[in-house]
């Protein structure tokens, strides 16, 4: 199908979004530098309370263009007001082919401010990243903090599990590793991240293979959140069998997105996601290049 054909299908799907939904989006837009930013969620917490820690996530960043820089600058402004500890980088870190010689232009320059503040980035491999030497050069790059093609690390009450979701991954070994790590984890919070989508209203849609192979593990071991890119948009789902699915792939490229029955919020705006971690819940916010909080949701400890 041609690019124009795909665009027509997405524009058609967007026509099904009601006027009420559009109005709701407008109502949710909040400038976090204004006094109105002290928005109470469920009358229990706001952006101005003190979480255990904060982190952010973004994906499909590695274009090196003005849009990536705009998102990166917004992340820097957010950091100044609400310091976060690290960034989850959801793949396609270097366009178009994972050429490590581009690392200065697509990573070190855009995130110079955050890197100077010693903010860590934890990356995973996207489909573009493996086009050169199967991503091995990115694995060796210290700034991405990848302990392997798939790896895990714990930070306070959260254990993170990074996946290689590419088609050429050693899935038999990786799935055995994931189940072992999940079953051994004593962390109350478990967050998995990888490049490819599972639940999506974007161009690629539902990933039936991952629904069959990954989501049963998420349900069995209580994974509360899956973060990914690949779709160049932002989409947050409602809890599906205990797991929220968050796409934050509008970090450098942009694509139209629709809405599904399980969609809590979706937009094609260039953006990143920010997380405030508390003992019994996580507040997630979608933030655009103008530092507007366009989406807010709560993930409860299950």
Tab-separated table of N, CA, C and O in Angstrom, residues 1-120:
chain	number	residue	atom	x	y	z
A	1	UNK	N	0.849	-1.192	0.000
A	1	UNK	CA	0.000	0.000	0.000
A	1	UNK	C	0.887	1.246	0.000
A	1	UNK	O	1.897	1.298	0.684
A	2	UNK	N	0.529	2.272	-0.751
A	2	UNK	CA	1.321	3.490	-0.815
A	2	UNK	C	1.190	4.296	0.450
A	2	UNK	O	0.279	4.115	1.248
A	3	UNK	N	2.131	5.256	0.632
A	3	UNK	CA	2.074	6.149	1.784
A	3	UNK	C	0.773	6.938	1.772
A	3	UNK	O	0.101	7.086	2.785
A	4	UNK	N	0.374	7.432	0.608
A	4	UNK	CA	-0.873	8.190	0.530
A	4	UNK	C	-2.065	7.334	0.913
A	4	UNK	O	-2.995	7.792	1.560
A	5	UNK	N	-2.019	6.056	0.507
A	5	UNK	CA	-3.112	5.159	0.857
A	5	UNK	C	-3.218	4.957	2.344
A	5	UNK	O	-4.297	4.960	2.929
A	6	UNK	N	-2.060	4.761	2.997
A	6	UNK	CA	-2.073	4.592	4.452
A	6	UNK	C	-2.567	5.840	5.143
A	6	UNK	O	-3.321	5.777	6.110
A	7	UNK	N	-2.136	7.023	4.625
A	7	UNK	CA	-2.593	8.269	5.231
A	7	UNK	C	-4.098	8.416	5.102
A	7	UNK	O	-4.776	8.863	6.026
A	8	UNK	N	-4.661	8.018	3.950
A	8	UNK	CA	-6.096	8.105	3.763
A	8	UNK	C	-6.830	7.226	4.760
A	8	UNK	O	-7.834	7.640	5.346
A	9	UNK	N	-6.312	5.993	4.988
A	9	UNK	CA	-6.947	5.094	5.939
A	9	UNK	C	-6.928	5.684	7.335
A	9	UNK	O	-7.908	5.607	8.074
A	10	UNK	N	-5.818	6.316	7.714
A	10	UNK	CA	-5.746	6.876	9.057
A	10	UNK	C	-6.611	8.100	9.198
A	10	UNK	O	-7.245	8.319	10.224
A	11	UNK	N	-6.662	8.936	8.154
A	11	UNK	CA	-7.549	10.091	8.219
A	11	UNK	C	-8.994	9.645	8.315
A	11	UNK	O	-9.803	10.238	9.039
A	12	UNK	N	-9.315	8.555	7.618
A	12	UNK	CA	-10.670	8.021	7.693
A	12	UNK	C	-10.979	7.518	9.083
A	12	UNK	O	-12.055	7.724	9.624
A	13	UNK	N	-9.984	6.833	9.706
A	13	UNK	CA	-10.220	6.295	11.050
A	13	UNK	C	-10.373	7.407	12.057
A	13	UNK	O	-11.119	7.292	13.021
A	14	UNK	N	-9.679	8.531	11.816
A	14	UNK	CA	-9.780	9.636	12.762
A	14	UNK	C	-11.154	10.283	12.735
A	14	UNK	O	-11.579	10.904	13.694
A	15	UNK	N	-11.867	10.131	11.622
A	15	UNK	CA	-13.191	10.731	11.535
A	15	UNK	C	-14.164	10.124	12.513
A	15	UNK	O	-15.199	10.694	12.827
A	16	UNK	N	-13.816	8.931	13.056
A	16	UNK	CA	-14.703	8.270	14.005
A	16	UNK	C	-14.565	8.820	15.407
A	16	UNK	O	-15.339	8.503	16.293
A	17	UNK	N	-13.544	9.657	15.647
A	17	UNK	CA	-13.358	10.244	16.962
A	17	UNK	C	-14.393	11.341	17.149
A	17	UNK	O	-14.537	12.236	16.344
A	18	UNK	N	-15.119	11.286	18.224
A	18	UNK	CA	-16.231	12.191	18.430
A	18	UNK	C	-15.774	13.588	18.782
A	18	UNK	O	-14.655	13.821	19.216
A	19	UNK	N	-16.681	14.566	18.606
A	19	UNK	CA	-16.413	15.940	18.993
A	19	UNK	C	-16.167	16.017	20.482
A	19	UNK	O	-15.340	16.786	20.969
A	20	UNK	N	-16.873	15.170	21.244
A	20	UNK	CA	-16.670	15.133	22.694
A	20	UNK	C	-15.235	14.784	23.026
A	20	UNK	O	-14.610	15.374	23.903
A	21	UNK	N	-14.655	13.818	22.284
A	21	UNK	CA	-13.274	13.424	22.519
A	21	UNK	C	-12.321	14.564	22.228
A	21	UNK	O	-11.344	14.783	22.940
A	22	UNK	N	-12.593	15.325	21.148
A	22	UNK	CA	-11.746	16.458	20.806
A	22	UNK	C	-11.825	17.517	21.891
A	22	UNK	O	-10.816	18.079	22.325
A	23	UNK	N	-13.051	17.783	22.361
A	23	UNK	CA	-13.214	18.765	23.433
A	23	UNK	C	-12.507	18.313	24.696
A	23	UNK	O	-11.905	19.118	25.405
A	24	UNK	N	-12.585	17.012	24.968
A	24	UNK	CA	-11.910	16.471	26.155
A	24	UNK	C	-10.416	16.695	26.070
A	24	UNK	O	-9.764	17.029	27.059
A	25	UNK	N	-9.863	16.547	24.857
A	25	UNK	CA	-8.434	16.772	24.675
A	25	UNK	C	-8.081	18.212	25.008
A	25	UNK	O	-7.093	18.488	25.689
A	26	UNK	N	-8.916	19.148	24.538
A	26	UNK	CA	-8.638	20.552	24.787
A	26	UNK	C	-8.662	20.852	26.271
A	26	UNK	O	-7.818	21.556	26.806
A	27	UNK	N	-9.644	20.266	26.965
A	27	UNK	CA	-9.775	20.500	28.397
A	27	UNK	C	-8.555	19.989	29.139
A	27	UNK	O	-8.113	20.564	30.132
A	28	UNK	N	-7.953	18.872	28.658
A	28	UNK	CA	-6.847	18.254	29.373
A	28	UNK	C	-5.522	18.971	29.185
A	28	UNK	O	-4.550	18.662	29.855
A	29	UNK	N	-5.450	19.915	28.215
A	29	UNK	CA	-4.189	20.587	27.948
A	29	UNK	C	-3.877	21.547	29.090
A	29	UNK	O	-4.651	22.416	29.411
A	30	UNK	N	-2.723	21.379	29.693
A	30	UNK	CA	-2.350	22.165	30.871
A	30	UNK	C	-0.918	22.643	30.698
A	30	UNK	O	-0.041	21.851	30.410
A	31	UNK	N	-0.676	23.923	30.866
A	31	UNK	CA	0.686	24.425	30.819
A	31	UNK	C	1.318	24.238	32.186
A	31	UNK	O	0.889	24.833	33.160
A	32	UNK	N	2.389	23.390	32.267
A	32	UNK	CA	2.881	23.054	33.588
A	32	UNK	C	3.685	24.173	34.223
A	32	UNK	O	4.081	24.094	35.368
A	33	UNK	N	3.923	25.253	33.484
A	33	UNK	CA	4.575	26.395	34.088
A	33	UNK	C	3.568	27.366	34.700
A	33	UNK	O	3.946	28.333	35.340
A	34	UNK	N	2.288	27.129	34.508
A	34	UNK	CA	1.262	28.027	35.027
A	34	UNK	C	0.755	27.524	36.361
A	34	UNK	O	0.906	26.357	36.707
A	35	UNK	N	0.104	28.408	37.160
A	35	UNK	CA	-0.422	27.983	38.456
A	35	UNK	C	-1.440	26.869	38.349
A	35	UNK	O	-1.640	26.110	39.294
A	36	UNK	N	-2.120	26.749	37.202
A	36	UNK	CA	-3.149	25.718	37.069
A	36	UNK	C	-2.559	24.326	36.986
A	36	UNK	O	-3.280	23.355	36.936
A	37	UNK	N	-1.227	24.255	36.984
A	37	UNK	CA	-0.612	22.936	36.856
A	37	UNK	C	-0.783	22.069	38.095
A	37	UNK	O	-0.555	20.873	38.040
A	38	UNK	N	-1.149	22.644	39.211
A	38	UNK	CA	-1.344	21.843	40.425
A	38	UNK	C	-2.674	21.109	40.332
A	38	UNK	O	-3.595	21.305	41.110
A	39	UNK	N	-2.764	20.243	39.337
A	39	UNK	CA	-4.005	19.520	39.072
A	39	UNK	C	-4.069	18.291	39.956
A	39	UNK	O	-3.165	17.461	39.966
A	40	UNK	N	-5.118	18.154	40.705
A	40	UNK	CA	-5.279	17.011	41.589
A	40	UNK	C	-5.849	15.838	40.820
A	40	UNK	O	-6.830	15.981	40.089
A	41	UNK	N	-5.226	14.666	40.983
A	41	UNK	CA	-5.705	13.455	40.342
A	41	UNK	C	-6.417	12.609	41.382
A	41	UNK	O	-5.823	12.194	42.367
A	42	UNK	N	-7.698	12.364	41.152
A	42	UNK	CA	-8.493	11.565	42.082
A	42	UNK	C	-8.399	12.101	43.513
A	42	UNK	O	-8.429	11.353	44.479
A	43	UNK	N	-8.231	13.411	43.617
A	43	UNK	CA	-8.175	14.080	44.916
A	43	UNK	C	-7.098	13.508	45.836
A	43	UNK	O	-7.215	13.544	47.044
A	44	UNK	N	-6.029	12.961	45.262
A	44	UNK	CA	-5.028	12.322	46.111
A	44	UNK	C	-3.614	12.833	45.894
A	44	UNK	O	-2.816	12.833	46.810
A	45	UNK	N	-3.277	13.251	44.666
A	45	UNK	CA	-1.899	13.658	44.427
A	45	UNK	C	-1.829	14.603	43.247
A	45	UNK	O	-2.735	14.659	42.432
A	46	UNK	N	-0.768	15.368	43.160
A	46	UNK	CA	-0.593	16.312	42.069
A	46	UNK	C	0.852	16.321	41.642
A	46	UNK	O	1.711	15.716	42.267
A	47	UNK	N	1.127	17.052	40.575
A	47	UNK	CA	2.480	17.105	40.052
A	47	UNK	C	3.433	17.758	41.041
A	47	UNK	O	4.630	17.632	40.933
A	48	UNK	N	2.928	18.466	42.035
A	48	UNK	CA	3.777	19.196	42.956
A	48	UNK	C	4.065	18.431	44.248
A	48	UNK	O	4.726	18.953	45.132
A	49	UNK	N	3.554	17.238	44.379
A	49	UNK	CA	3.911	16.428	45.537
A	49	UNK	C	5.265	15.771	45.296
A	49	UNK	O	5.811	15.848	44.209
A	50	UNK	N	5.797	15.124	46.308
A	50	UNK	CA	7.136	14.547	46.209
A	50	UNK	C	7.070	13.043	46.007
A	50	UNK	O	6.835	12.290	46.953
A	51	UNK	N	7.300	12.575	44.797
A	51	UNK	CA	7.322	11.130	44.551
A	51	UNK	C	8.617	10.514	45.062
A	51	UNK	O	9.556	11.208	45.438
A	52	UNK	N	8.680	9.187	45.025
A	52	UNK	CA	9.927	8.492	45.372
A	52	UNK	C	11.017	8.880	44.383
A	52	UNK	O	12.148	9.176	44.757
A	53	UNK	N	10.671	8.865	43.101
A	53	UNK	CA	11.564	9.366	42.063
A	53	UNK	C	10.762	9.591	40.789
A	53	UNK	O	9.587	9.216	40.697
A	54	UNK	N	11.410	10.225	39.818
A	54	UNK	CA	10.790	10.484	38.517
A	54	UNK	C	11.690	9.922	37.414
A	54	UNK	O	12.906	9.898	37.533
A	55	UNK	N	11.050	9.492	36.327
A	55	UNK	CA	11.778	9.163	35.108
A	55	UNK	C	10.929	9.549	33.922
A	55	UNK	O	9.738	9.867	34.075
A	56	UNK	N	11.506	9.570	32.738
A	56	UNK	CA	10.749	9.876	31.531
A	56	UNK	C	11.056	8.817	30.481
A	56	UNK	O	12.018	8.055	30.601
A	57	UNK	N	10.236	8.769	29.444
A	57	UNK	CA	10.470	7.841	28.340
A	57	UNK	C	10.175	8.530	27.018
A	57	UNK	O	9.310	9.410	26.933
A	58	UNK	N	10.897	8.110	25.993
A	58	UNK	CA	10.732	8.647	24.654
A	58	UNK	C	11.313	7.619	23.691
A	58	UNK	O	12.165	6.808	24.061
A	59	UNK	N	10.843	7.623	22.459
A	59	UNK	CA	11.314	6.621	21.488
A	59	UNK	C	11.301	7.197	20.086
A	59	UNK	O	10.726	8.254	19.831
A	60	UNK	N	11.947	6.478	19.187
A	60	UNK	CA	12.027	6.872	17.772
A	60	UNK	C	12.598	8.277	17.644
A	60	UNK	O	12.087	9.129	16.929
A	61	UNK	N	13.688	8.468	18.356
A	61	UNK	CA	14.271	9.797	18.489
A	61	UNK	C	15.353	10.104	17.462
A	61	UNK	O	15.595	11.280	17.164
A	62	UNK	N	16.028	9.090	16.941
A	62	UNK	CA	17.322	9.281	16.317
A	62	UNK	C	17.370	9.913	14.952
A	62	UNK	O	18.182	9.529	14.115
A	63	UNK	N	16.531	10.913	14.707
A	63	UNK	CA	16.508	11.563	13.398
A	63	UNK	C	17.494	12.719	13.310
A	63	UNK	O	17.969	13.063	12.228
A	64	UNK	N	17.771	13.347	14.458
A	64	UNK	CA	18.714	14.453	14.469
A	64	UNK	C	18.171	15.757	13.924
A	64	UNK	O	18.923	16.724	13.771
A	65	UNK	N	16.868	15.822	13.652
A	65	UNK	CA	16.271	17.025	13.078
A	65	UNK	C	15.689	17.957	14.118
A	65	UNK	O	15.782	17.732	15.328
A	66	UNK	N	15.029	19.014	13.638
A	66	UNK	CA	14.501	20.049	14.532
A	66	UNK	C	13.418	19.498	15.460
A	66	UNK	O	13.276	19.978	16.591
A	67	UNK	N	12.675	18.508	15.015
A	67	UNK	CA	11.609	17.965	15.856
A	67	UNK	C	12.189	17.184	17.031
A	67	UNK	O	11.684	17.270	18.157
A	68	UNK	N	13.237	16.405	16.785
A	68	UNK	CA	13.891	15.713	17.894
A	68	UNK	C	14.460	16.723	18.885
A	68	UNK	O	14.328	16.565	20.107
A	69	UNK	N	15.093	17.774	18.372
A	69	UNK	CA	15.660	18.789	19.248
A	69	UNK	C	14.568	19.492	20.051
A	69	UNK	O	14.763	19.818	21.231
A	70	UNK	N	13.397	19.706	19.444
A	70	UNK	CA	12.297	20.364	20.158
A	70	UNK	C	11.827	19.512	21.329
A	70	UNK	O	11.568	20.029	22.429
A	71	UNK	N	11.698	18.201	21.101
A	71	UNK	CA	11.301	17.306	22.197
A	71	UNK	C	12.391	17.265	23.258
A	71	UNK	O	12.106	17.312	24.468
A	72	UNK	N	13.644	17.178	22.830
A	72	UNK	CA	14.760	17.134	23.782
A	72	UNK	C	14.811	18.405	24.628
A	72	UNK	O	15.064	18.349	25.842
A	73	UNK	N	14.573	19.546	24.009
A	73	UNK	CA	14.569	20.809	24.749
A	73	UNK	C	13.419	20.852	25.749
A	73	UNK	O	13.574	21.360	26.871
A	74	UNK	N	12.270	20.319	25.361
A	74	UNK	CA	11.139	20.242	26.298
A	74	UNK	C	11.471	19.341	27.474
A	74	UNK	O	11.102	19.628	28.621
A	75	UNK	N	12.177	18.245	27.210
A	75	UNK	CA	12.614	17.363	28.295
A	75	UNK	C	13.544	18.110	29.245
A	75	UNK	O	13.474	17.956	30.471
A	76	UNK	N	14.429	18.943	28.682
A	76	UNK	CA	15.336	19.724	29.506
A	76	UNK	C	14.604	20.733	30.373
A	76	UNK	O	14.925	20.908	31.559
A	77	UNK	N	13.610	21.391	29.801
A	77	UNK	CA	12.821	22.356	30.581
A	77	UNK	C	12.051	21.651	31.689
A	77	UNK	O	11.935	22.162	32.807
A	78	UNK	N	11.517	20.480	31.373
A	78	UNK	CA	10.792	19.715	32.388
A	78	UNK	C	11.738	19.314	33.518
A	78	UNK	O	11.368	19.378	34.701
A	79	UNK	N	12.957	18.912	33.157
A	79	UNK	CA	13.939	18.507	34.155
A	79	UNK	C	14.247	19.639	35.132
A	79	UNK	O	14.423	19.418	36.339
A	80	UNK	N	14.327	20.861	34.626
A	80	UNK	CA	14.632	21.999	35.487
A	80	UNK	C	13.558	22.201	36.550
A	80	UNK	O	13.854	22.619	37.672
A	81	UNK	N	12.324	21.934	36.207
A	81	UNK	CA	11.226	22.119	37.154
A	81	UNK	C	10.964	20.859	37.974
A	81	UNK	O	10.667	20.926	39.163
A	82	UNK	N	11.055	19.706	37.334
A	82	UNK	CA	10.790	18.415	37.982
A	82	UNK	C	11.920	17.453	37.643
A	82	UNK	O	11.805	16.642	36.716
A	83	UNK	N	13.043	17.522	38.349
A	83	UNK	CA	14.206	16.680	38.015
A	83	UNK	C	13.856	15.190	37.991
A	83	UNK	O	13.192	14.686	38.892
A	84	UNK	N	14.286	14.521	36.936
A	84	UNK	CA	14.071	13.084	36.824
A	84	UNK	C	15.415	12.386	36.787
A	84	UNK	O	16.443	12.979	36.468
A	85	UNK	N	15.395	11.103	37.129
A	85	UNK	CA	16.640	10.373	37.333
A	85	UNK	C	17.210	9.742	36.069
A	85	UNK	O	18.417	9.587	35.944
A	86	UNK	N	16.340	9.335	35.159
A	86	UNK	CA	16.834	8.689	33.939
A	86	UNK	C	15.766	8.710	32.864
A	86	UNK	O	14.620	9.089	33.108
A	87	UNK	N	16.185	8.298	31.668
A	87	UNK	CA	15.311	8.252	30.498
A	87	UNK	C	15.277	6.827	29.966
A	87	UNK	O	16.322	6.202	29.774
A	88	UNK	N	14.088	6.303	29.725
A	88	UNK	CA	13.923	5.049	28.999
A	88	UNK	C	13.836	5.393	27.513
A	88	UNK	O	12.945	6.127	27.080
A	89	UNK	N	14.787	4.884	26.739
A	89	UNK	CA	14.890	5.192	25.313
A	89	UNK	C	14.420	3.968	24.530
A	89	UNK	O	15.094	2.933	24.510
A	90	UNK	N	13.268	4.113	23.886
A	90	UNK	CA	12.566	2.957	23.353
A	90	UNK	C	12.886	2.521	21.942
A	90	UNK	O	12.010	2.002	21.242
A	91	UNK	N	14.118	2.706	21.509
A	91	UNK	CA	14.528	2.142	20.228
A	91	UNK	C	14.399	3.068	19.043
A	91	UNK	O	13.762	4.114	19.099
A	92	UNK	N	15.005	2.649	17.923
A	92	UNK	CA	15.254	3.503	16.764
A	92	UNK	C	15.993	4.747	17.236
A	92	UNK	O	15.578	5.891	17.031
A	93	UNK	N	17.110	4.456	17.875
A	93	UNK	CA	17.948	5.476	18.474
A	93	UNK	C	18.798	6.206	17.444
A	93	UNK	O	19.233	7.333	17.693
A	94	UNK	N	19.049	5.544	16.296
A	94	UNK	CA	19.852	6.137	15.225
A	94	UNK	C	19.199	5.812	13.887
A	94	UNK	O	19.187	4.654	13.459
A	95	UNK	N	18.636	6.831	13.241
A	95	UNK	CA	18.096	6.647	11.888
A	95	UNK	C	19.177	6.956	10.863
A	95	UNK	O	20.091	7.734	11.122
A	96	UNK	N	19.120	6.340	9.659
A	96	UNK	CA	18.110	5.363	9.276
A	96	UNK	C	18.583	3.938	9.549
A	96	UNK	O	17.778	3.018	9.642
A	97	UNK	N	19.871	3.768	9.732
A	97	UNK	CA	20.411	2.411	9.736
A	97	UNK	C	21.298	2.093	10.925
A	97	UNK	O	22.159	1.216	10.831
A	98	UNK	N	21.114	2.784	12.040
A	98	UNK	CA	21.911	2.474	13.221
A	98	UNK	C	23.391	2.760	13.075
A	98	UNK	O	24.227	2.094	13.694
A	99	UNK	N	23.729	3.789	12.275
A	99	UNK	CA	25.135	4.099	12.020
A	99	UNK	C	25.716	4.837	13.224
A	99	UNK	O	25.377	5.985	13.469
A	100	UNK	N	26.622	4.197	13.946
A	100	UNK	CA	27.147	4.754	15.201
A	100	UNK	C	27.888	6.058	14.974
A	100	UNK	O	27.999	6.876	15.901
A	101	UNK	N	28.365	6.298	13.758
A	101	UNK	CA	29.076	7.551	13.489
A	101	UNK	C	28.144	8.771	13.566
A	101	UNK	O	28.618	9.907	13.636
A	102	UNK	N	26.843	8.527	13.605
A	102	UNK	CA	25.884	9.622	13.740
A	102	UNK	C	25.544	9.949	15.203
A	102	UNK	O	24.714	10.810	15.462
A	103	UNK	N	26.168	9.263	16.136
A	103	UNK	CA	25.756	9.340	17.533
A	103	UNK	C	25.815	10.761	18.091
A	103	UNK	O	24.979	11.157	18.914
A	104	UNK	N	26.771	11.549	17.652
A	104	UNK	CA	26.865	12.923	18.149
A	104	UNK	C	25.657	13.738	17.716
A	104	UNK	O	25.058	14.463	18.518
A	105	UNK	N	25.272	13.606	16.452
A	105	UNK	CA	24.168	14.404	15.912
A	105	UNK	C	22.803	13.958	16.424
A	105	UNK	O	21.901	14.799	16.579
A	106	UNK	N	22.625	12.665	16.667
A	106	UNK	CA	21.279	12.174	17.009
A	106	UNK	C	21.098	11.858	18.486
A	106	UNK	O	19.990	11.530	18.921
A	107	UNK	N	22.173	11.966	19.269
A	107	UNK	CA	22.049	11.686	20.698
A	107	UNK	C	22.806	12.687	21.565
A	107	UNK	O	22.214	13.341	22.425
A	108	UNK	N	24.094	12.831	21.325
A	108	UNK	CA	24.902	13.647	22.223
A	108	UNK	C	24.583	15.136	22.135
A	108	UNK	O	24.585	15.832	23.161
A	109	UNK	N	24.284	15.632	20.961
A	109	UNK	CA	23.911	17.050	20.829
A	109	UNK	C	22.485	17.321	21.323
A	109	UNK	O	22.277	18.263	22.096
A	110	UNK	N	21.488	16.547	20.873
A	110	UNK	CA	20.123	16.835	21.341
A	110	UNK	C	19.980	16.761	22.857
A	110	UNK	O	19.264	17.574	23.456
A	111	UNK	N	20.647	15.809	23.496
A	111	UNK	CA	20.467	15.596	24.936
A	111	UNK	C	21.671	16.086	25.740
A	111	UNK	O	21.897	15.634	26.856
A	112	UNK	N	22.415	17.020	25.171
A	112	UNK	CA	23.626	17.531	25.807
A	112	UNK	C	23.338	18.041	27.214
A	112	UNK	O	24.072	17.738	28.163
A	113	UNK	N	22.280	18.809	27.373
A	113	UNK	CA	21.949	19.372	28.676
A	113	UNK	C	21.708	18.270	29.705
A	113	UNK	O	22.258	18.309	30.811
A	114	UNK	N	20.891	17.289	29.341
A	114	UNK	CA	20.585	16.206	30.278
A	114	UNK	C	21.818	15.363	30.579
A	114	UNK	O	22.040	14.959	31.729
A	115	UNK	N	22.624	15.097	29.574
A	115	UNK	CA	23.829	14.308	29.785
A	115	UNK	C	24.799	15.043	30.711
A	115	UNK	O	25.456	14.421	31.562
A	116	UNK	N	24.884	16.354	30.572
A	116	UNK	CA	25.742	17.133	31.468
A	116	UNK	C	25.216	17.120	32.896
A	116	UNK	O	25.984	17.276	33.845
A	117	UNK	N	23.901	16.917	33.056
A	117	UNK	CA	23.302	16.808	34.386
A	117	UNK	C	23.390	15.367	34.918
A	117	UNK	O	22.817	15.059	35.954
A	118	UNK	N	24.095	14.519	34.175
A	118	UNK	CA	24.319	13.116	34.542
A	118	UNK	C	23.027	12.303	34.584
A	118	UNK	O	22.885	11.372	35.386
A	119	UNK	N	22.090	12.666	33.714
A	119	UNK	CA	20.879	11.862	33.551
A	119	UNK	C	21.239	10.664	32.681
A	119	UNK	O	21.781	10.820	31.581
A	120	UNK	N	20.948	9.469	33.150
A	120	UNK	CA	21.247	8.257	32.397
A	120	UNK	C	20.157	7.953	31.376
A	120	UNK	O	18.982	8.257	31.605
